[in-house]
C-alpha cells in the first residue's frame, strides 16, 4: 500500500521542520533523557484487534464506510499498512470465529511479511454463530446447562489451538455473562460455574501461555456481570494459578473509577496481564484513545511505567498492549493511527516524569510539588520525540498525513468496494 | 388469541382469593378511596410501541425468541392480545418506516376491532434505510448538508401524514444527532440547524396535534447529543410554540438525576408532553419498568399526579404514556405485561398518598412525617386494586398467569415460526 | 424515658387495628411462614452508632437540633430509649476518642440496665484531636512518617482495650487515608504501609475478636482512597488472616455499583464481616436506610439471607449489623427509628422470598418468573409482621408514634438544653 | 511581601532559559499568533474568592495550615501577593457576612494599592450566623415561612449595598436550598418561592449590576436542589430579566455532564454570566483547576473563546471569571497559583485553535481532522507564552517558584501565627 519511495518523499518534505523541533526538544530535555525515551518508544508495539479494522456500530445502527477488509488476509494487510506508517503496530489480535485461518502457516508467513506477530487470541461466547448447538442467550461459562458450558469451554480450547498454530502466546477471555434483572442469577453459582469453566480452559493452556480474564462493569448485561470488576477478575485469576492474569479495558468501569490505582495494585500483586486502550465519557464508548481524558491516560502510564520497573518487567513485552475501540464515525485506520499516537504520547510523558523528585515530594507530603512534577511532564510537547522514533524505525513522520496524502482509503474502496463489510461485529 | 371463555375460566379460578384480598384492602383504605383509585386505574392506558414486540438486542448481538410479529397486522394483534389480558394497553405507537401501513383505513379498523387507538407516531432519522438518498451518519436535522436536513424534515412530515390517516394526534421526535468526539460539532450551529428543522416540522403539524421533543444524555453519540437534556428540550419546545412539548424517557439521564423534580418543573411550565417508561441501572438499559428502582417510579408518579391535578390535566389523556423498552432476555409480551403492572402499581400508590397530610408536613418542615406519608402509600400492597380494576374492565385477574396458562408464546411460534423477526431494530 | 404504662397504653390503642391486619396477613402467608419470619425478626438487632445520636452536618454547616446527648451516659440512655421503643436496637457501637468511658464497668452495667450490649468499636484516625502529637492530615496508616503510623496503630490498640473492658468483640477500622491529587501518593507504598499497620493491630486482637476493614470510594480524599473498594478491602483482609473481614457501607461505592453482588461474593469467600446501613442518591449521603432505594435494600438482604444460610451463619449474630447515617434535617432518634423499620422490612421481605421457586426459575432461565418471585415478596405489605414482632418482644406497635405522643424530644430539650451538642462529628 | 528587587532577581535568574523557550515557540507559532495570544493573556484576570485563602475542610474535619489571613485586610494582602506574583489575580470576590468591611472606602483604597478591584459579591444563606433571627435549616428563599424568606432577601440586598460601596458590579447567589428526602419539598412551591425572592433581590440591583444564579446538582442537600442544573438556572434567569445570568461552577454537575456544551448554549442564549473554576473527580471536590481533567478545561475554554467572539463579548470583561476551590491538603496560596496557571494555559490553548480549519473540518464532517486540530493546540507547550505574558506585565516568570524561594508561607506564619484561622468556612 505504501511504497518505500512514498515514505521517503513524505519524510523528506517534513524533515526540516521536524529536525528543528526535535533538536530544540532534545536540548531542553538533555540528550540522555531524549535517547532513553526514544529507545523505549521504538520498542513499544501496540496490537491492533482485527475487529477494529471495520466500521463499528451501536444497537441503533451502523453506518459503514467503504473499503473494509473482507478476509483475514485483508485484515493483515490493513495492520501491515498501519505498521508501515508508524512502526508501532507490529502485532495483530485475532478473534475467533471471525478470523479462523484456513491455512495457519500461510497466514503466519503473510503476517511475518508485514513484520507482524500474533498477539492475544480472543474467544467469543457472547454471540450465537450460525449452526451453533446451544445458545449463549443466558450466558456461557455461567450457564445453568452443562452442555452450554461445555460448548463454551471447547470453543476456548479451540481458540488456543488456533493461536498455537499462529505463534500467539495468550488467550483473552471476555465473558458477557451476567444478568439483566434482579433475581435472574445466583451470583454464587454463576461465579462457581464460571470458575470451573475457566479451570478447564486453564488446564488446556500451553506451558508458555497466559490467560487474561477481562472484567467489565456492565453491557450487554444491565444488572450484573459475572466478571464485573477488577476484584472479581483478581479472584478468578488468583484461584486459577500463575498463568492467569487480569486484563484492564479502560472503558469497563463504573463512573469516576480510579483506574490508575487499580493498575498499580494489580501490578503490585503480580496479576496485571494486559491492557485494552480506548477512551470514553459515559460507558464503554470505545472512542479513540486519549480523545476524552488524555491526562488520565498519562496517569495510567505513569503507574504502568513505575510498576513495571518495580517488578523488573520489560516495558515492551511484560504486559499485553492492545487497542480495543469501535470506529463509528471515523475511518477505522485513521482512528487507529490517532489512538497509537495518543498512547505513545502518554507513555513518553510518563517516561519523562522525574521519579526521584516525585518520590521525594511524596515522602515530604509536598502535594503541590508532586502535582507540578507530573504536570511538567504532561505539559511538555513530546510529539517531536514520537516523530523521531518513527523516523529512526523507518516509519512516517506523520502517519496520518501520509495516509491522507496517498488517499489510501480511496484506493481501498476501489479495490474492495464501497459495500465491503468487515467480518465481525 | 384469548377466547372469552378462557378469560372467564381463569378469573373464576382466582376469584375467591382475589375477593378475599380486595375486600380486606378496600375496608382498610375505605371504600371511597378504593373506588376513587379504581376508577382512575380503569381509565389509565399505556401505549405499547410497535418495536417492543420483538426481541431487542445490543451492539454485541441479539438472541431472538420465536413467534415475533412479522407485519404491522401481527403487531396490532400482539397489542390487542395484551389489551385483552389487561385492558390497560389500549393504544399502539408506530414507528415509521418500520410500520408503514399499506392501507391506513384497514389498519385503523383492525386496531379498532381490538379496542386500540394510535398513540404518538415516531420518526426515524437515526438509521439509514435501503435506498435512502442521504446518510444520517453525521446527524439529521443538525447536519451540515442542507439536503440531509431537508430529507429528515420531509420524513417527519411524511410520518405526520401517516399518523393523520390512522387518527394519531402526536409526533415524537427523537434525534440521535450529536457528536462522538470533541471538536466534531459546532454546538451552536447544531442547535440552530436543529431548531430550524423542527420549525419546519412544526409548521406541518395539524391544528390538534402535538410534537414531543425527546431528549437523551448519550448514546448512540458518545460525546454530545444535540437534544441532550431537559433544559435543551425545553429551549426547543418553548421556541417552537404551544404545540411543542418535552418528552421524558426514564433512561435518558445522567447518573443520579432527580427525574421527579424535572417532571414537576416541566409540568409547572406547561411543557411536559409525554413519557417513555422503562428502567435502568447504568444507562439507557431499557429494562422492564419498575424492575430496578420501583420507588423512583412511584416518586415520579407522585409528581405527575400532583402536577396534573394542579394544572387541571386529565390523568388519562393529559400526557402521552408509553413504554419504551428493549426485551433482550425475556419474552417481549411477558415483559410488557410486567411493565404495565409496575406502572399501574406506582400510579395507584401515588393516588393513595395523603396529599393534605403531605402538604401539611411540608409546610411545617416535618421531614420525617413527609417520608412516612410517602412510604405508607408505597408500602401498602395495592395489587388487589389492580386486579379488581382489571376484573371490572373485563381483563384477567392475572394477565401474565393467563398468558402462560394458555401457552400463548408456543402458539405464536407455531403460527409465525421460530425464526420470525419483528421488523424494526 | 418511656414508662411501661405508656407503652401499654399505646399498644392498647393500636391493638385492634393491628390484630385485624396481622390476622389477615398471617392467613395469607400461612402461619408457618408468618411464625418463621416473626421469630427471626424478634432476634434481629441493629447496632446504633453513638455518633448518630446528634445532628450531623456537611462541610457547609450544621443545624443543630436540641436535647442531644452530652455524654456517653446520655448516648446510652438514647439507645436504651430506642430499644425500649422497638426492641431491635439492643446494641451500641462506640467511637473512640469521642466515647472513652471513665469507668468501663459502670458503663457496661448502665448499658445492661437498658438491655444493651456493645457492638463493634470504632477508631478515629481521620481527625486530629487536641494535643495529639502527630497530624493525620496526610493519612494515618499510609503515612510516610513512621511516627504517625505508630501513633495510629497505638490508637487502634487502645480502642481494642476499651472495647475489651466493655465486652465488645470487634473493631471497625475506617481509614480516610488516600490522596486528593494525582501524584500525591505512591499507591503501592500506601498499600504496603497500611497493610503493615493493620498487621500490627491484628496482632493485638483478642482471640475471639474480629477486625472489620471498611472501604470507601471517595471522601474526604478526592482522588484516591487507600482502602477504596471491596477488592482492596478483600486483599487486606485475606492477607491479615481469619479474624479479618470486609465491612460494607452502602454509601461507599461508585455510582451504579451492584452492591448485592459484592455482598454475595464476599459471603461466598467467607470474608463479609459487617454492614453499615444508610441510603444515598449521590455519594456517601448517609440518609435514612431505605429512604431512596428500598428495592436495592431488599435485594441486598435477599443475598444476605441466602448467603448466610449457605454458610450456616446465624442471621442475628453471624454478621455485624449497624446503622451509619448522618441526621442533618431530621430528629436523629426519629430518623434511627425509621431506619430500623426500613431495614427490618427489607429483611422480612427477603425472608418471604420463595427460594425453591426462585432457584427453579433460575435453573430454567425463566427471567420473568424470577422477577415475579422477588417482586411478590417486595410488594407484600409486611408491616403487620414487624408490629407483631415488636408486640411480642415488648416494644411499641408504632415506635415513632409513641415517640411523638410522648413528646420525647421536647422532654430531652428540657433536660439537656437546646444548645446541647453531641460529642463527635 | 514581595519586593521589586526580589522579583527582578528571580526573573533575571530564569530569563535566559525562558528566552530560549519563548523564542523557539514564538517562531514556531509565528509572531502574529504569539503576540495575539500574549495580549489576551496579559488582559486576563481571574478573581480570587476571599474564602479560598484559608485551609478548607470536609465534614470529617479540617487540617489547618498556618499563617492564614485573620481579617479582610489580610485577605486583600494575600490576593495582592498573588497578583504581584502573576499579574493575573487582579480581583477579589468577597463573601458576606465573613468579609463585612468596617470602612468600605478604606478597604477600597487598600485593594487599589494592590492593583485589585472587587469582583462579584457572594451572599450566604446556607449557614446560620450567631444571633440570626431565623434558621436556614430548611432553606432560605424556598422556605415555607415568609419571615425566613424575608430575612434572606434582606441579606442579599445588604450584600448588594456592601458591594456598591466597594465598586463591585455583580451579585452571585448560590442557594443550598433543596431537600434531603423524598416528600420533603413541594418542588413547584419551592421554585415559585425562590423565584419570588430572586425577583425582590433583582429589583434592588443597581442599574449597572448583574445577578448570577448559580446552580448545583447536590450537596449540602442530598435529594433535590432548588437551583439544581443549568436548565433551572436558565428558567430563573430568563424570568428575572436582562440583568440575570447563569453562573457555571465546574464541580456542580452530575457525573459525565458535557459542561462545554452547556457553556456554549448559555452563551448562545445570552445567559452565561460567570464561571467558578475548580476540578473534581467525584462530586464538588473543589480541587485545583486543571488538576484532574485538563483537557475538559481546554474544551470549555474552546467554547468560551468561540462563543464570546460570536457575541462580541470582550474576553477579559464579558464574563465573570473566578476560582472557587477548597484547599484541604495544599497551601492555599500555592494552590491558587497553580489554578491560575492551569486556567491561563487552557485559555491560551483555546486561543491557539485554528478556527478556520476547525469550521472547515466540521462542515465536511471530517471528525478525525477536527480532533487533530483541537489536540494540536492542546499538545503544544504554551507555558513559555504564559511566562512571557507575566514578564511583560511585571510579574514573576515562575510565581510558585518565587513564592517558595522567598519562603512566604514561613513569613506569614511568623506574622500571623500557626493557629491563625481564616474567617469563613
Short mmCIF file of C-alpha atoms in Angstrom, two decimals, chain D residues 61-334:
data_model
loop_
_atom_site.label_atom_id
_atom_site.label_comp_id
_atom_site.label_asym_id
_atom_site.label_seq_id
_atom_site.Cartn_x
_atom_site.Cartn_y
_atom_site.Cartn_z
CA UNK D 61 -12.54 17.55 59.67
CA UNK D 62 -10.15 20.27 58.69
CA UNK D 63 -6.37 20.28 58.98
CA UNK D 64 -5.41 23.90 59.24
CA UNK D 65 -2.16 25.18 57.86
CA UNK D 66 -0.65 28.29 59.36
CA UNK D 67 -0.42 31.96 58.58
CA UNK D 68 -3.98 32.21 57.32
CA UNK D 69 -5.44 35.71 56.93
CA UNK D 70 -7.29 36.79 60.06
CA UNK D 71 -9.11 39.77 58.63
CA UNK D 72 -10.38 41.27 55.42
CA UNK D 73 -7.24 43.39 55.29
CA UNK D 74 -5.04 40.31 55.43
CA UNK D 75 -7.13 38.62 52.77
CA UNK D 76 -6.58 41.58 50.49
CA UNK D 77 -2.88 41.38 51.26
CA UNK D 78 -2.87 37.73 50.25
CA UNK D 79 -4.60 38.39 46.95
CA UNK D 80 -2.29 41.33 46.43
CA UNK D 81 0.62 38.97 46.87
CA UNK D 82 -0.81 36.55 44.32
CA UNK D 83 -1.34 39.41 41.92
CA UNK D 84 2.18 40.66 42.43
CA UNK D 85 3.43 37.20 41.59
CA UNK D 86 1.32 36.54 38.49
CA UNK D 87 -0.44 39.79 37.50
CA UNK D 88 -3.46 37.66 36.70
CA UNK D 89 -5.31 37.82 40.00
CA UNK D 90 -6.34 41.45 39.99
CA UNK D 91 -9.71 40.97 41.59
CA UNK D 92 -11.13 39.67 44.81
CA UNK D 93 -14.56 38.25 45.40
CA UNK D 94 -15.98 38.82 48.87
CA UNK D 95 -18.37 36.81 50.92
CA UNK D 96 -20.81 38.40 53.31
CA UNK D 97 -21.02 38.14 56.29
CA UNK D 98 -17.47 36.78 56.51
CA UNK D 99 -15.98 39.88 54.89
CA UNK D 100 -18.06 42.81 56.01
CA UNK D 101 -15.79 45.85 55.75
CA UNK D 102 -15.89 48.19 58.71
CA UNK D 103 -14.79 51.04 56.47
CA UNK D 104 -15.66 50.46 52.83
CA UNK D 105 -13.69 53.34 51.45
CA UNK D 106 -10.53 52.37 53.29
CA UNK D 107 -10.84 48.79 52.07
CA UNK D 108 -11.36 50.01 48.53
CA UNK D 109 -8.18 52.07 48.75
CA UNK D 110 -6.27 49.20 50.29
CA UNK D 111 -7.32 46.96 47.42
CA UNK D 112 -6.42 49.63 44.87
CA UNK D 113 -2.98 49.92 46.40
CA UNK D 114 -2.50 46.25 45.45
CA UNK D 115 -3.96 46.82 41.99
CA UNK D 116 -7.12 44.93 42.93
CA UNK D 117 -10.77 45.55 42.17
CA UNK D 118 -13.83 43.90 43.70
CA UNK D 119 -15.45 41.20 41.66
CA UNK D 120 -18.82 39.56 42.37
CA UNK D 121 -20.18 39.76 45.90
CA UNK D 122 -21.39 36.50 47.46
CA UNK D 123 -24.25 36.14 49.88
CA UNK D 124 -24.66 33.37 52.42
CA UNK D 125 -27.99 31.83 53.25
CA UNK D 126 -26.67 28.31 53.65
CA UNK D 127 -25.48 28.77 57.21
CA UNK D 128 -26.87 30.27 60.37
CA UNK D 129 -24.91 33.14 61.82
CA UNK D 130 -24.75 33.81 65.54
CA UNK D 131 -27.69 35.92 66.60
CA UNK D 132 -29.63 35.34 63.40
CA UNK D 133 -33.39 35.58 63.93
CA UNK D 134 -34.46 32.70 61.68
CA UNK D 135 -32.70 29.49 60.72
CA UNK D 136 -31.89 28.35 57.19
CA UNK D 137 -32.03 24.72 58.20
CA UNK D 138 -34.88 24.15 55.77
CA UNK D 139 -33.77 26.60 53.13
CA UNK D 140 -33.83 30.34 52.60
CA UNK D 141 -35.66 31.69 49.55
CA UNK D 142 -37.61 28.43 49.21
CA UNK D 143 -38.62 28.41 52.86
CA UNK D 144 -42.23 27.84 53.83
CA UNK D 145 -42.01 30.59 56.44
CA UNK D 146 -42.26 34.07 54.92
CA UNK D 147 -40.08 35.51 57.67
CA UNK D 148 -37.17 33.33 56.68
CA UNK D 149 -37.57 34.29 53.05
CA UNK D 150 -37.70 37.97 54.01
CA UNK D 151 -34.55 37.64 56.07
CA UNK D 152 -32.77 36.00 53.13
CA UNK D 153 -33.92 38.66 50.69
CA UNK D 154 -32.80 41.42 53.01
CA UNK D 155 -29.45 39.78 53.49
CA UNK D 156 -28.91 39.69 49.74
CA UNK D 157 -29.87 43.32 49.40
CA UNK D 158 -27.48 44.08 52.21
CA UNK D 159 -24.73 42.34 50.28
CA UNK D 160 -25.51 44.48 47.24
CA UNK D 161 -25.15 47.60 49.39
CA UNK D 162 -21.76 46.45 50.66
CA UNK D 163 -20.74 45.72 47.10
CA UNK D 164 -21.78 49.12 45.85
CA UNK D 165 -19.56 50.75 48.43
CA UNK D 166 -16.62 48.72 47.14
CA UNK D 167 -17.24 49.19 43.45
CA UNK D 168 -18.40 45.64 42.74
CA UNK D 169 -20.84 45.22 39.88
CA UNK D 170 -22.41 41.84 40.47
CA UNK D 171 -24.02 39.56 42.99
CA UNK D 172 -23.59 35.80 42.97
CA UNK D 173 -26.45 33.95 44.59
CA UNK D 174 -25.71 30.37 45.45
CA UNK D 175 -28.60 28.78 47.27
CA UNK D 176 -28.15 25.49 49.02
CA UNK D 177 -31.95 25.29 49.16
CA UNK D 178 -33.34 21.87 48.42
CA UNK D 179 -34.32 18.72 50.23
CA UNK D 180 -32.65 15.60 51.54
CA UNK D 181 -35.61 13.25 51.44
CA UNK D 182 -38.38 12.40 49.00
CA UNK D 183 -41.54 14.13 50.06
CA UNK D 184 -39.82 16.88 52.00
CA UNK D 185 -40.43 19.57 49.43
CA UNK D 186 -43.06 20.71 47.01
CA UNK D 187 -40.78 21.25 44.01
CA UNK D 188 -43.20 23.69 42.43
CA UNK D 189 -43.75 25.78 45.53
CA UNK D 190 -40.04 25.80 46.25
CA UNK D 191 -39.41 27.05 42.74
CA UNK D 192 -42.08 29.72 42.95
CA UNK D 193 -41.00 30.97 46.34
CA UNK D 194 -37.41 31.10 45.21
CA UNK D 195 -38.38 32.97 42.08
CA UNK D 196 -40.32 35.47 44.16
CA UNK D 197 -37.35 36.07 46.40
CA UNK D 198 -34.97 36.44 43.49
CA UNK D 199 -37.35 38.98 41.98
CA UNK D 200 -37.18 41.08 45.13
CA UNK D 201 -33.40 40.94 45.07
CA UNK D 202 -33.35 41.67 41.36
CA UNK D 203 -35.46 44.75 41.98
CA UNK D 204 -32.81 46.05 44.34
CA UNK D 205 -29.97 45.67 41.84
CA UNK D 206 -28.32 48.89 40.71
CA UNK D 207 -28.75 49.64 37.02
CA UNK D 208 -25.28 48.53 36.04
CA UNK D 209 -25.22 45.36 38.12
CA UNK D 210 -25.69 41.75 37.19
CA UNK D 211 -27.06 38.91 39.28
CA UNK D 212 -25.59 35.44 38.81
CA UNK D 213 -27.85 32.48 39.66
CA UNK D 214 -25.55 29.59 40.46
CA UNK D 215 -26.77 26.03 40.13
CA UNK D 216 -25.58 22.84 41.78
CA UNK D 217 -26.67 19.24 41.36
CA UNK D 218 -26.35 18.17 45.00
CA UNK D 219 -24.74 18.90 48.35
CA UNK D 220 -25.43 20.00 51.02
CA UNK D 221 -28.89 18.72 50.19
CA UNK D 222 -28.87 15.11 49.09
CA UNK D 223 -32.16 14.56 47.34
CA UNK D 224 -33.05 17.72 45.43
CA UNK D 225 -31.64 21.18 44.91
CA UNK D 226 -33.93 24.05 44.08
CA UNK D 227 -31.50 25.53 41.58
CA UNK D 228 -30.21 22.15 40.55
CA UNK D 229 -29.00 22.35 36.97
CA UNK D 230 -28.38 24.81 34.15
CA UNK D 231 -31.92 24.38 32.88
CA UNK D 232 -33.38 25.51 36.19
CA UNK D 233 -30.92 28.37 36.50
CA UNK D 234 -31.83 29.41 32.96
CA UNK D 235 -35.52 29.37 33.86
CA UNK D 236 -34.93 31.69 36.82
CA UNK D 237 -32.59 33.98 34.88
CA UNK D 238 -34.91 34.31 31.92
CA UNK D 239 -37.91 35.04 34.13
CA UNK D 240 -35.96 37.61 36.13
CA UNK D 241 -34.80 39.76 33.23
CA UNK D 242 -31.80 41.05 31.32
CA UNK D 243 -29.56 41.61 34.34
CA UNK D 244 -29.86 37.98 35.43
CA UNK D 245 -27.45 35.32 34.26
CA UNK D 246 -26.44 31.76 34.96
CA UNK D 247 -23.20 31.04 36.75
CA UNK D 248 -21.41 27.79 35.98
CA UNK D 249 -19.27 26.09 38.63
CA UNK D 250 -17.37 23.19 37.13
CA UNK D 251 -17.96 20.94 40.12
CA UNK D 252 -21.73 21.37 40.27
CA UNK D 253 -22.81 18.74 37.76
CA UNK D 254 -23.90 15.14 37.64
CA UNK D 255 -21.27 12.61 36.60
CA UNK D 256 -20.15 12.80 32.94
CA UNK D 257 -22.02 16.04 32.14
CA UNK D 258 -20.86 17.77 28.97
CA UNK D 259 -20.12 21.15 30.52
CA UNK D 260 -18.65 22.65 27.38
CA UNK D 261 -21.94 22.15 25.55
CA UNK D 262 -23.85 23.79 28.41
CA UNK D 263 -21.48 26.74 28.26
CA UNK D 264 -21.90 27.04 24.53
CA UNK D 265 -25.70 27.03 24.70
CA UNK D 266 -25.88 29.51 27.56
CA UNK D 267 -23.61 31.86 25.65
CA UNK D 268 -25.79 31.41 22.58
CA UNK D 269 -28.84 32.38 24.62
CA UNK D 270 -27.06 35.37 26.11
CA UNK D 271 -27.44 33.98 29.61
CA UNK D 272 -23.97 32.91 30.63
CA UNK D 273 -22.78 35.27 33.31
CA UNK D 274 -19.77 33.82 35.02
CA UNK D 275 -17.60 30.95 35.91
CA UNK D 276 -16.30 29.22 39.01
CA UNK D 277 -13.16 27.28 38.26
CA UNK D 278 -12.05 24.16 40.08
CA UNK D 279 -11.69 20.50 39.25
CA UNK D 280 -13.16 17.29 40.55
CA UNK D 281 -13.31 13.57 40.12
CA UNK D 282 -16.37 12.58 42.15
CA UNK D 283 -18.56 15.50 43.22
CA UNK D 284 -17.98 19.11 44.10
CA UNK D 285 -14.45 18.18 45.13
CA UNK D 286 -13.19 21.75 44.69
CA UNK D 287 -9.71 20.67 43.64
CA UNK D 288 -7.13 22.80 41.87
CA UNK D 289 -8.28 23.84 38.41
CA UNK D 290 -6.87 21.57 35.73
CA UNK D 291 -5.54 19.00 38.19
CA UNK D 292 -7.87 16.17 37.15
CA UNK D 293 -9.31 16.88 33.70
CA UNK D 294 -7.16 19.49 31.95
CA UNK D 295 -8.48 18.55 28.51
CA UNK D 296 -12.03 19.27 29.63
CA UNK D 297 -10.88 22.66 30.87
CA UNK D 298 -9.39 23.33 27.45
CA UNK D 299 -12.60 22.22 25.71
CA UNK D 300 -14.60 24.59 27.88
CA UNK D 301 -12.32 27.48 27.02
CA UNK D 302 -12.57 26.47 23.41
CA UNK D 303 -16.32 27.09 23.62
CA UNK D 304 -15.90 30.22 25.70
CA UNK D 305 -13.46 31.83 23.32
CA UNK D 306 -15.54 30.95 20.30
CA UNK D 307 -18.86 31.85 21.87
CA UNK D 308 -17.70 35.17 23.27
CA UNK D 309 -16.32 36.14 19.89
CA UNK D 310 -19.61 35.20 18.29
CA UNK D 311 -21.45 37.55 20.62
CA UNK D 312 -18.81 40.26 20.53
CA UNK D 313 -18.07 39.89 24.22
CA UNK D 314 -14.74 41.13 25.50
CA UNK D 315 -12.80 38.13 26.80
CA UNK D 316 -11.48 39.94 29.84
CA UNK D 317 -14.69 41.61 30.98
CA UNK D 318 -17.57 39.90 29.22
CA UNK D 319 -17.92 37.17 31.79
CA UNK D 320 -17.08 36.89 35.46
CA UNK D 321 -14.03 34.65 35.95
CA UNK D 322 -13.49 33.31 39.43
CA UNK D 323 -11.84 30.44 41.20
CA UNK D 324 -13.91 28.52 43.71
CA UNK D 325 -11.88 25.82 45.35
CA UNK D 326 -11.21 24.27 48.73
CA UNK D 327 -7.63 23.78 49.79
CA UNK D 328 -7.61 20.83 52.13
CA UNK D 329 -4.14 19.42 51.67
CA UNK D 330 -2.16 22.16 49.96
CA UNK D 331 -1.01 25.63 50.89
CA UNK D 332 -3.96 27.76 49.70
CA UNK D 333 -1.76 30.36 48.04
CA UNK D 334 0.27 27.78 46.20
#
